[in-house]
Amino acid sequence: MAMDTDPRLQHLILYSVYVRSHTPEGSFRAVIPDLPRIRSLGVDAIWLMPIHPIGRKNRKGSLGSPYANRDYRSVNPEYGTLEDFEALVDAIHAQGMKCLIDVVYNHTSPDALLWEQHPDYFYRRPDGSPGNHVGDWTDIIDLDYGVPALWDYQIETLKYWAGRVDGFRCDVASFVPVEFWSRAREEVSRIKPDFIWLAESVHRSFGAACRRQGMYCARDVDLYAAFDLEYEYDVREALDRYLRGEDSLGHWLDLLCFQDTVYPSNYNKLRFLENHDQPRIASLVTGASDLVNLTALLYFLKGATLLYAGQEAGCTHLPSLFDRDPIDWNTGRDLSPLLRRLGELKKTLLSPADDFYAAADEENHIAAASRDDGRVRKLGVFSLRSRAASVAVEAPDGVYDNLLDGRPVTVREGRLFCDGAPIIFALPRREKDV
């Protein structure tokens, strides 16, 4: 782990905003009126997906992907001016939240200003033309971090934006040398010591395939040298297979337990059910009670929590990255009360020092999990198919409060009855610590 990572980031709740789709206007200033509502969900920081101008050459869709960046040092005029962006950041801060922006440093659009000014900063195919390592990313060209001058340019750019925001979410960070990120972190820390660094690491199978093809792709454990948080894509594929009915619940839970044994003790994974690259979770988990259980389990996992705008409304449509596609907030569903309560428990009950363990009742699709910091044990039971069943738990017989809804939870002979709703309760502080 980065030596100066703040353990309190385990409590972080991050909310992802795609400016183009968040409102019908699709502008920086149009997001501002929604900030109090977002804050009320328990959100600590807003991650703004790329704010920079988008290239025109080889565009996908009518407006292009925000990850095909044309200029690192200006803002997308479709969203507004730099002053409009700064007004949004000021409004985020006024709500008591931090602001992270997307850093897309593996590649640019083919018509980027950097290509025009410094073509020597770019990867070349054998024929000398610019290109990229991932074939279907046809709207971008890759940078070449074997060029020392590129490091200087990129770090100067990071320092420029660090004077305005509180953190970076670094796109496909695995493809950029860890040594670059470490130097960038060190230099940015001189401007803002408590800056937040979030790495989008890549899916385990994708990273392995890239390395087999001779590409540079950092492993998750190595990325922690420069980053405070990283994506949980090392275990995500097991969850996806479970949701499709192709794998067991226990396999995913075993991988979560494995994470807790192989990473540094203060590791921080970004936990999410959906993001702009993944299907809406409500399109995969269609039962309302099932979704409540899975969401409660998400918050119980060790690590920061990500919400993608619209998740609180149970949206099933994933906005297009390439066209104007505003979120339809009128779904008739509202998970906000649940998210608020889960956020409170995350910050007041769960500890960054907790050890994590989970086991599966495969027949009933129930996850029984525990978190324990040596002083207080926290137990959670999550019925992912909303089935009622008797569940084994490591707790003394007695009556406890379900901290989600206040209902009593009775443990008898090491078992409790789950009626299909999620349960979270805490054992009293141990006598030796009182």
Coordinates of C-alpha atoms in Angstrom, one line a residue:
M1 CA 0.0 0.0 0.0
A2 CA 1.0 3.6 -0.4
M3 CA 2.7 4.4 2.9
D4 CA 0.5 7.5 3.5
T5 CA -2.9 6.0 2.6
D6 CA -5.5 7.1 5.1
P7 CA -7.3 4.1 6.6
R8 CA -10.4 6.2 6.9
L9 CA -10.8 5.9 3.1
Q10 CA -12.3 2.4 4.0
H11 CA -15.4 4.4 4.9
L12 CA -15.5 6.4 1.6
I13 CA -18.7 6.4 -0.3
L14 CA -18.0 7.6 -3.9
Y15 CA -20.7 8.7 -6.4
S16 CA -19.9 8.6 -10.1
V17 CA -21.4 11.3 -12.4
Y18 CA -21.3 11.4 -16.1
V19 CA -22.0 15.0 -16.8
R20 CA -23.4 14.4 -20.3
S21 CA -26.1 12.0 -19.0
H22 CA -26.8 13.2 -15.5
T23 CA -29.3 15.9 -16.5
P24 CA -31.1 16.8 -19.7
E25 CA -28.8 19.9 -20.0
G26 CA -25.7 17.8 -19.8
S27 CA -23.6 20.6 -18.3
F28 CA -21.4 21.3 -15.2
R29 CA -23.8 23.8 -13.7
A30 CA -26.9 21.6 -14.2
V31 CA -25.4 19.1 -11.8
I32 CA -25.2 21.7 -9.0
P33 CA -28.9 21.6 -7.9
D34 CA -28.7 17.8 -7.4
L35 CA -25.7 17.9 -5.0
P36 CA -27.7 18.2 -1.7
R37 CA -29.7 15.0 -2.7
I38 CA -26.5 13.2 -3.5
R39 CA -24.9 14.3 -0.3
S40 CA -28.0 13.0 1.6
L41 CA -27.1 9.5 0.5
G42 CA -24.1 9.6 2.7
V43 CA -21.8 10.3 -0.2
D44 CA -18.3 11.6 0.7
A45 CA -16.9 12.3 -2.7
I46 CA -18.1 12.8 -6.3
W47 CA -16.1 11.3 -9.2
L48 CA -16.7 13.2 -12.4
M49 CA -16.1 11.1 -15.5
P50 CA -13.7 12.7 -18.0
I51 CA -14.3 16.5 -18.2
H52 CA -12.0 17.2 -21.1
P53 CA -12.7 17.9 -24.8
I54 CA -13.4 14.8 -26.9
G55 CA -11.6 14.0 -30.2
R56 CA -13.5 14.0 -33.5
K57 CA -11.4 11.6 -35.5
N58 CA -12.7 8.0 -35.4
R59 CA -15.5 9.0 -32.9
K60 CA -17.8 6.4 -31.7
G61 CA -21.4 7.4 -31.7
S62 CA -22.6 11.0 -32.4
L63 CA -20.6 12.7 -29.6
G64 CA -17.7 10.3 -28.9
S65 CA -16.4 8.7 -25.8
P66 CA -15.2 10.9 -23.0
Y67 CA -12.2 8.5 -22.8
A68 CA -11.0 9.6 -26.2
N69 CA -9.5 12.8 -24.8
R70 CA -8.3 15.6 -27.1
D71 CA -6.8 18.0 -24.6
Y72 CA -5.7 17.2 -21.0
R73 CA -5.5 20.8 -20.0
S74 CA -8.9 22.2 -20.8
V75 CA -12.6 21.3 -20.3
N76 CA -15.2 20.0 -22.7
P77 CA -17.0 23.1 -24.1
E78 CA -20.2 21.0 -24.4
Y79 CA -20.2 20.9 -20.6
G80 CA -19.3 24.6 -20.1
T81 CA -16.3 26.7 -19.3
L82 CA -13.5 26.3 -16.9
E83 CA -15.3 28.8 -14.7
D84 CA -18.4 26.6 -14.8
F85 CA -16.3 23.6 -13.8
E86 CA -14.8 25.4 -10.9
A87 CA -18.3 26.5 -9.8
L88 CA -19.3 22.8 -9.7
V89 CA -16.2 21.9 -7.7
D90 CA -16.9 24.8 -5.3
A91 CA -20.5 23.6 -4.9
I92 CA -19.3 20.0 -4.2
H93 CA -17.0 21.4 -1.5
A94 CA -19.8 23.5 -0.1
Q95 CA -21.8 20.3 0.5
G96 CA -18.9 18.8 2.4
M97 CA -17.9 16.4 -0.3
K98 CA -14.6 16.0 -2.2
C99 CA -14.2 16.0 -6.0
L100 CA -12.3 13.4 -8.1
I101 CA -11.8 13.7 -11.8
D102 CA -11.0 11.1 -14.3
V103 CA -7.4 10.8 -15.6
V104 CA -7.1 9.0 -18.9
Y105 CA -3.3 8.5 -19.3
N106 CA -3.0 5.4 -21.3
H107 CA -4.2 7.0 -24.5
T108 CA -5.7 10.0 -26.3
S109 CA -7.9 10.6 -29.3
P110 CA -6.1 10.3 -32.7
D111 CA -6.4 14.1 -33.2
A112 CA -5.3 15.1 -29.7
L113 CA -3.3 18.2 -29.3
L114 CA -0.5 16.2 -27.7
W115 CA -0.2 14.2 -30.9
E116 CA 0.0 17.4 -32.9
Q117 CA 2.6 18.9 -30.6
H118 CA 4.6 15.8 -29.5
P119 CA 4.1 12.9 -31.9
D120 CA 7.2 11.3 -30.3
Y121 CA 5.2 10.7 -27.1
F122 CA 3.1 8.0 -28.8
Y123 CA 3.3 4.3 -29.4
R124 CA 3.9 3.3 -33.1
R125 CA 2.9 0.2 -35.1
P126 CA 5.7 -1.5 -37.0
D127 CA 4.8 0.6 -40.1
G128 CA 5.4 3.8 -38.0
S129 CA 1.7 4.8 -37.7
P130 CA 0.2 5.6 -34.3
G131 CA -2.0 2.8 -32.9
N132 CA -3.2 1.1 -29.8
H133 CA -2.7 -2.3 -28.1
V134 CA -6.4 -3.2 -27.7
G135 CA -8.0 -3.7 -31.1
D136 CA -11.6 -2.6 -30.5
W137 CA -10.5 0.7 -28.9
T138 CA -10.6 2.2 -32.4
D139 CA -11.2 5.8 -31.3
I140 CA -7.9 6.2 -29.4
I141 CA -4.1 5.9 -29.8
D142 CA -1.7 4.8 -27.0
L143 CA 1.0 6.9 -25.3
D144 CA 4.5 5.6 -25.0
Y145 CA 5.8 5.9 -21.4
G146 CA 9.3 4.9 -22.6
V147 CA 9.7 8.6 -23.4
P148 CA 10.9 10.5 -20.3
A149 CA 9.5 13.9 -21.5
L150 CA 6.0 12.4 -21.5
W151 CA 6.3 11.8 -17.8
D152 CA 7.2 15.4 -17.2
Y153 CA 4.2 16.7 -19.3
Q154 CA 1.7 14.4 -17.7
I155 CA 2.8 15.1 -14.1
E156 CA 2.7 18.8 -14.7
T157 CA -0.9 18.4 -16.0
L158 CA -1.8 16.4 -12.8
K159 CA -0.3 19.2 -10.6
Y160 CA -2.4 21.7 -12.5
W161 CA -5.7 19.9 -11.8
A162 CA -4.6 18.9 -8.2
G163 CA -4.8 22.6 -7.4
R164 CA -8.5 22.4 -8.1
V165 CA -9.7 18.9 -7.1
D166 CA -9.2 16.4 -4.3
G167 CA -8.3 13.2 -6.1
F168 CA -7.9 11.3 -9.4
R169 CA -9.6 8.2 -10.7
C170 CA -7.0 6.8 -13.1
D171 CA -8.4 5.0 -16.1
V172 CA -6.9 1.6 -17.0
A173 CA -4.1 2.5 -14.5
S174 CA -2.7 -1.1 -15.0
F175 CA -1.4 -0.1 -18.5
V176 CA 0.7 2.8 -17.3
P177 CA 3.9 2.0 -15.4
V178 CA 3.6 1.9 -11.6
E179 CA 6.8 3.8 -11.4
F180 CA 5.1 6.7 -13.2
W181 CA 2.2 6.7 -10.8
S182 CA 4.5 6.6 -7.8
R183 CA 6.4 9.6 -9.0
A184 CA 3.2 11.5 -9.8
R185 CA 1.8 10.7 -6.4
E186 CA 5.0 12.1 -4.7
E187 CA 5.0 15.3 -6.7
V188 CA 1.2 15.9 -6.3
S189 CA 1.5 15.4 -2.6
R190 CA 3.7 18.5 -2.4
I191 CA 0.6 20.5 -3.6
K192 CA -2.1 18.5 -1.7
P193 CA -0.8 16.0 0.8
D194 CA -4.2 14.3 1.4
F195 CA -4.9 13.7 -2.3
I196 CA -6.9 10.5 -3.1
W197 CA -5.6 8.1 -5.8
L198 CA -8.0 5.5 -7.2
A199 CA -6.8 3.0 -9.8
E200 CA -9.0 1.4 -12.3
S201 CA -7.2 -2.0 -12.4
V202 CA -8.4 -4.4 -15.0
H203 CA -10.3 -7.7 -14.9
R204 CA -8.1 -10.6 -13.9
S205 CA -8.6 -12.5 -17.2
F206 CA -8.1 -9.4 -19.3
G207 CA -4.8 -8.6 -17.5
A208 CA -3.5 -12.1 -18.0
A209 CA -4.4 -12.1 -21.7
C210 CA -2.6 -8.7 -22.2
R211 CA 0.5 -10.0 -20.5
R212 CA 0.5 -13.1 -22.7
Q213 CA 0.5 -10.8 -25.7
G214 CA 3.5 -9.0 -24.4
M215 CA 1.7 -5.9 -23.1
Y216 CA 2.6 -4.1 -19.9
C217 CA -0.1 -4.7 -17.4
A218 CA 0.6 -4.1 -13.7
R219 CA -0.7 -6.6 -11.2
D220 CA -3.1 -5.3 -8.5
V221 CA -0.7 -5.9 -5.7
D222 CA 1.9 -3.8 -7.4
L223 CA -0.5 -0.9 -8.0
Y224 CA -1.0 -0.5 -4.3
A225 CA 2.5 1.0 -4.2
A226 CA 1.1 4.1 -5.7
F227 CA -2.7 4.0 -5.1
D228 CA -4.9 4.3 -2.1
L229 CA -7.8 2.4 -3.7
E230 CA -8.2 0.1 -6.7
Y231 CA -11.1 -1.6 -8.5
E232 CA -12.2 -5.1 -7.4
Y233 CA -11.9 -6.5 -10.9
D234 CA -9.6 -9.2 -9.6
V235 CA -12.7 -11.0 -8.2
R236 CA -15.5 -9.4 -10.2
E237 CA -15.8 -12.1 -12.8
A238 CA -16.8 -14.6 -10.1
L239 CA -19.7 -12.4 -9.1
D240 CA -20.8 -11.9 -12.7
R241 CA -20.8 -15.6 -13.3
Y242 CA -22.8 -16.2 -10.1
L243 CA -25.4 -13.6 -11.2
R244 CA -25.7 -15.4 -14.5
G245 CA -26.2 -18.7 -12.8
E246 CA -22.8 -20.0 -14.1
D247 CA -20.9 -20.3 -10.8
S248 CA -21.5 -20.8 -7.1
L249 CA -22.0 -18.1 -4.5
G250 CA -19.3 -19.7 -2.4
H251 CA -16.7 -19.2 -5.1
W252 CA -17.1 -15.5 -5.1
L253 CA -17.2 -15.4 -1.3
D254 CA -14.0 -17.5 -1.1
L255 CA -12.2 -15.0 -3.4
L256 CA -13.3 -12.1 -1.1
C257 CA -11.8 -14.0 1.8
F258 CA -8.7 -14.6 -0.2
Q259 CA -8.3 -10.9 -0.9
D260 CA -8.3 -10.4 2.9
T261 CA -5.3 -12.7 3.3
V262 CA -3.0 -11.8 0.4
Y263 CA -3.2 -8.0 0.2
P264 CA -1.6 -5.6 2.7
S265 CA -3.6 -5.3 6.0
N266 CA -4.7 -1.8 5.0
Y267 CA -5.8 -2.7 1.5
N268 CA -8.8 -0.9 0.1
K269 CA -10.8 -2.2 -2.8
L270 CA -13.5 -0.1 -4.5
R271 CA -16.7 -2.2 -4.1
F272 CA -19.5 -1.7 -6.6
L273 CA -22.5 -3.4 -8.2
E274 CA -22.4 -1.3 -11.4
N275 CA -20.4 1.4 -13.1
H276 CA -20.3 3.0 -16.5
D277 CA -18.7 -0.1 -18.0
Q278 CA -20.9 -2.7 -16.4
P279 CA -24.6 -3.5 -16.8
R280 CA -27.0 -1.8 -14.4
I281 CA -27.4 -4.2 -11.4
A282 CA -31.2 -3.7 -11.5
S283 CA -31.2 -5.2 -15.0
L284 CA -29.5 -8.3 -13.7
V285 CA -31.1 -8.6 -10.2
T286 CA -34.7 -8.0 -11.0
G287 CA -36.3 -8.9 -7.6
A288 CA -36.6 -5.9 -5.4
S289 CA -35.8 -7.8 -2.2
D290 CA -32.9 -9.6 -3.9
L291 CA -31.5 -6.3 -4.8
V292 CA -31.8 -5.0 -1.3
N293 CA -29.9 -8.0 0.0
L294 CA -27.1 -7.6 -2.5
T295 CA -26.8 -3.9 -1.9
A296 CA -26.6 -4.5 1.9
L297 CA -23.9 -7.1 1.3
L298 CA -22.0 -4.6 -0.9
Y299 CA -21.8 -2.1 2.0
F300 CA -20.7 -4.8 4.4
L301 CA -17.7 -5.7 2.3
K302 CA -14.3 -4.2 3.2
G303 CA -13.4 -1.3 1.1
A304 CA -14.8 2.0 -0.2
T305 CA -18.2 1.9 -1.9
L306 CA -19.1 3.2 -5.3
L307 CA -22.5 4.3 -6.5
Y308 CA -23.2 5.0 -10.1
A309 CA -25.7 7.8 -10.7
G310 CA -29.1 6.3 -11.2
Q311 CA -28.4 3.2 -9.0
E312 CA -30.4 4.7 -6.2
A313 CA -33.4 4.8 -8.5
G314 CA -33.0 1.2 -9.6
C315 CA -32.4 2.3 -13.2
T316 CA -32.0 -0.6 -15.6
H317 CA -30.8 1.3 -18.6
L318 CA -27.1 2.0 -18.9
P319 CA -26.5 5.4 -20.4
S320 CA -24.5 5.3 -23.7
L321 CA -21.0 6.6 -23.5
F322 CA -21.1 7.9 -27.1
D323 CA -24.4 9.8 -27.4
R324 CA -26.7 12.1 -25.4
D325 CA -28.6 9.7 -23.2
P326 CA -29.9 11.4 -20.1
I327 CA -30.7 9.2 -17.0
D328 CA -34.5 8.6 -16.6
W329 CA -34.9 9.2 -12.9
N330 CA -38.6 8.4 -12.9
T331 CA -38.4 4.7 -12.3
G332 CA -40.9 4.5 -9.5
R333 CA -38.2 3.0 -7.3
D334 CA -36.2 4.7 -4.6
L335 CA -33.4 2.9 -2.7
S336 CA -32.2 6.1 -1.0
P337 CA -33.5 5.3 2.5
L338 CA -31.7 2.0 2.4
L339 CA -28.5 3.6 1.1
R340 CA -28.6 6.2 3.8
R341 CA -28.9 3.6 6.5
L342 CA -26.2 1.4 5.1
G343 CA -23.9 4.5 4.8
E344 CA -24.5 5.2 8.5
L345 CA -23.6 1.7 9.5
K346 CA -20.5 1.6 7.2
K347 CA -19.1 4.7 9.0
T348 CA -20.2 4.0 12.6
L349 CA -20.1 0.2 12.9
L350 CA -17.5 -1.2 10.5
S351 CA -13.8 -0.7 11.2
P352 CA -10.9 -0.4 8.7
A353 CA -9.1 -2.9 11.1
D354 CA -11.7 -5.6 10.6
D355 CA -10.8 -9.1 9.4
F356 CA -13.4 -10.3 6.9
Y357 CA -14.8 -13.8 6.5
A358 CA -17.9 -15.1 4.6
A359 CA -19.4 -18.4 3.8
A360 CA -22.3 -19.5 1.6
D361 CA -25.5 -21.5 2.1
E362 CA -25.5 -22.6 -1.5
E363 CA -28.9 -24.2 -1.4
N364 CA -30.6 -21.0 -0.3
H365 CA -28.2 -18.5 -1.9
I366 CA -27.5 -16.9 1.5
A367 CA -24.2 -15.2 2.4
A368 CA -23.2 -15.2 6.1
A369 CA -20.4 -12.8 6.7
S370 CA -18.4 -11.4 9.6
R371 CA -16.2 -8.5 10.3
D372 CA -14.1 -8.5 13.5
D373 CA -11.5 -6.0 14.7
G374 CA -10.7 -7.9 17.9
R375 CA -13.1 -5.9 20.0
V376 CA -16.4 -6.0 18.3
R377 CA -17.7 -8.7 15.9
K378 CA -20.2 -7.6 13.3
L379 CA -22.3 -10.3 11.6
G380 CA -24.4 -10.0 8.4
V381 CA -26.8 -12.4 6.7
F382 CA -27.8 -11.7 3.2
S383 CA -30.4 -13.8 1.3
L384 CA -29.6 -13.1 -2.3
R385 CA -32.7 -14.9 -3.5
S386 CA -34.8 -13.6 -0.6
R387 CA -35.4 -17.1 0.7
A388 CA -36.3 -17.8 4.3
A389 CA -34.0 -20.3 6.1
S390 CA -32.2 -21.2 9.3
V391 CA -28.6 -19.9 9.1
A392 CA -25.6 -20.9 11.2
V393 CA -23.8 -17.9 12.8
E394 CA -20.9 -17.6 15.2
A395 CA -22.7 -15.8 18.0
P396 CA -23.8 -16.7 21.5
D397 CA -27.4 -17.5 22.0
G398 CA -29.5 -14.4 22.7
V399 CA -31.6 -11.6 21.2
Y400 CA -29.9 -8.9 19.1
D401 CA -31.1 -5.9 17.2
N402 CA -31.1 -6.0 13.4
L403 CA -29.4 -2.7 12.8
L404 CA -31.0 -2.3 9.4
D405 CA -34.7 -2.2 10.6
G406 CA -34.7 -2.5 14.4
R407 CA -36.3 -5.9 14.4
P408 CA -35.1 -8.5 17.0
V409 CA -32.8 -11.3 15.8
T410 CA -32.8 -14.4 17.9
V411 CA -29.8 -16.8 18.0
R412 CA -30.5 -20.2 19.4
E413 CA -28.0 -23.1 19.4
G414 CA -25.8 -21.1 17.0
R415 CA -28.5 -20.5 14.4
L416 CA -30.9 -17.7 13.5
F417 CA -33.9 -17.5 11.3
C418 CA -33.6 -15.3 8.2
D419 CA -37.0 -14.4 6.7
G420 CA -35.5 -13.3 3.4
A421 CA -34.6 -9.7 4.5
P422 CA -31.0 -8.7 5.2
I423 CA -29.7 -8.8 8.8
I424 CA -26.8 -6.9 10.3
F425 CA -26.1 -7.1 14.0
A426 CA -23.2 -6.6 16.4
L427 CA -22.0 -8.7 19.4
P428 CA -21.5 -6.8 22.6
R429 CA -18.0 -5.5 23.3
R430 CA -15.9 -8.3 24.7
E431 CA -15.3 -8.4 28.4
K432 CA -11.5 -8.4 28.2
D433 CA -11.7 -5.0 26.4
V434 CA -14.2 -3.3 28.7

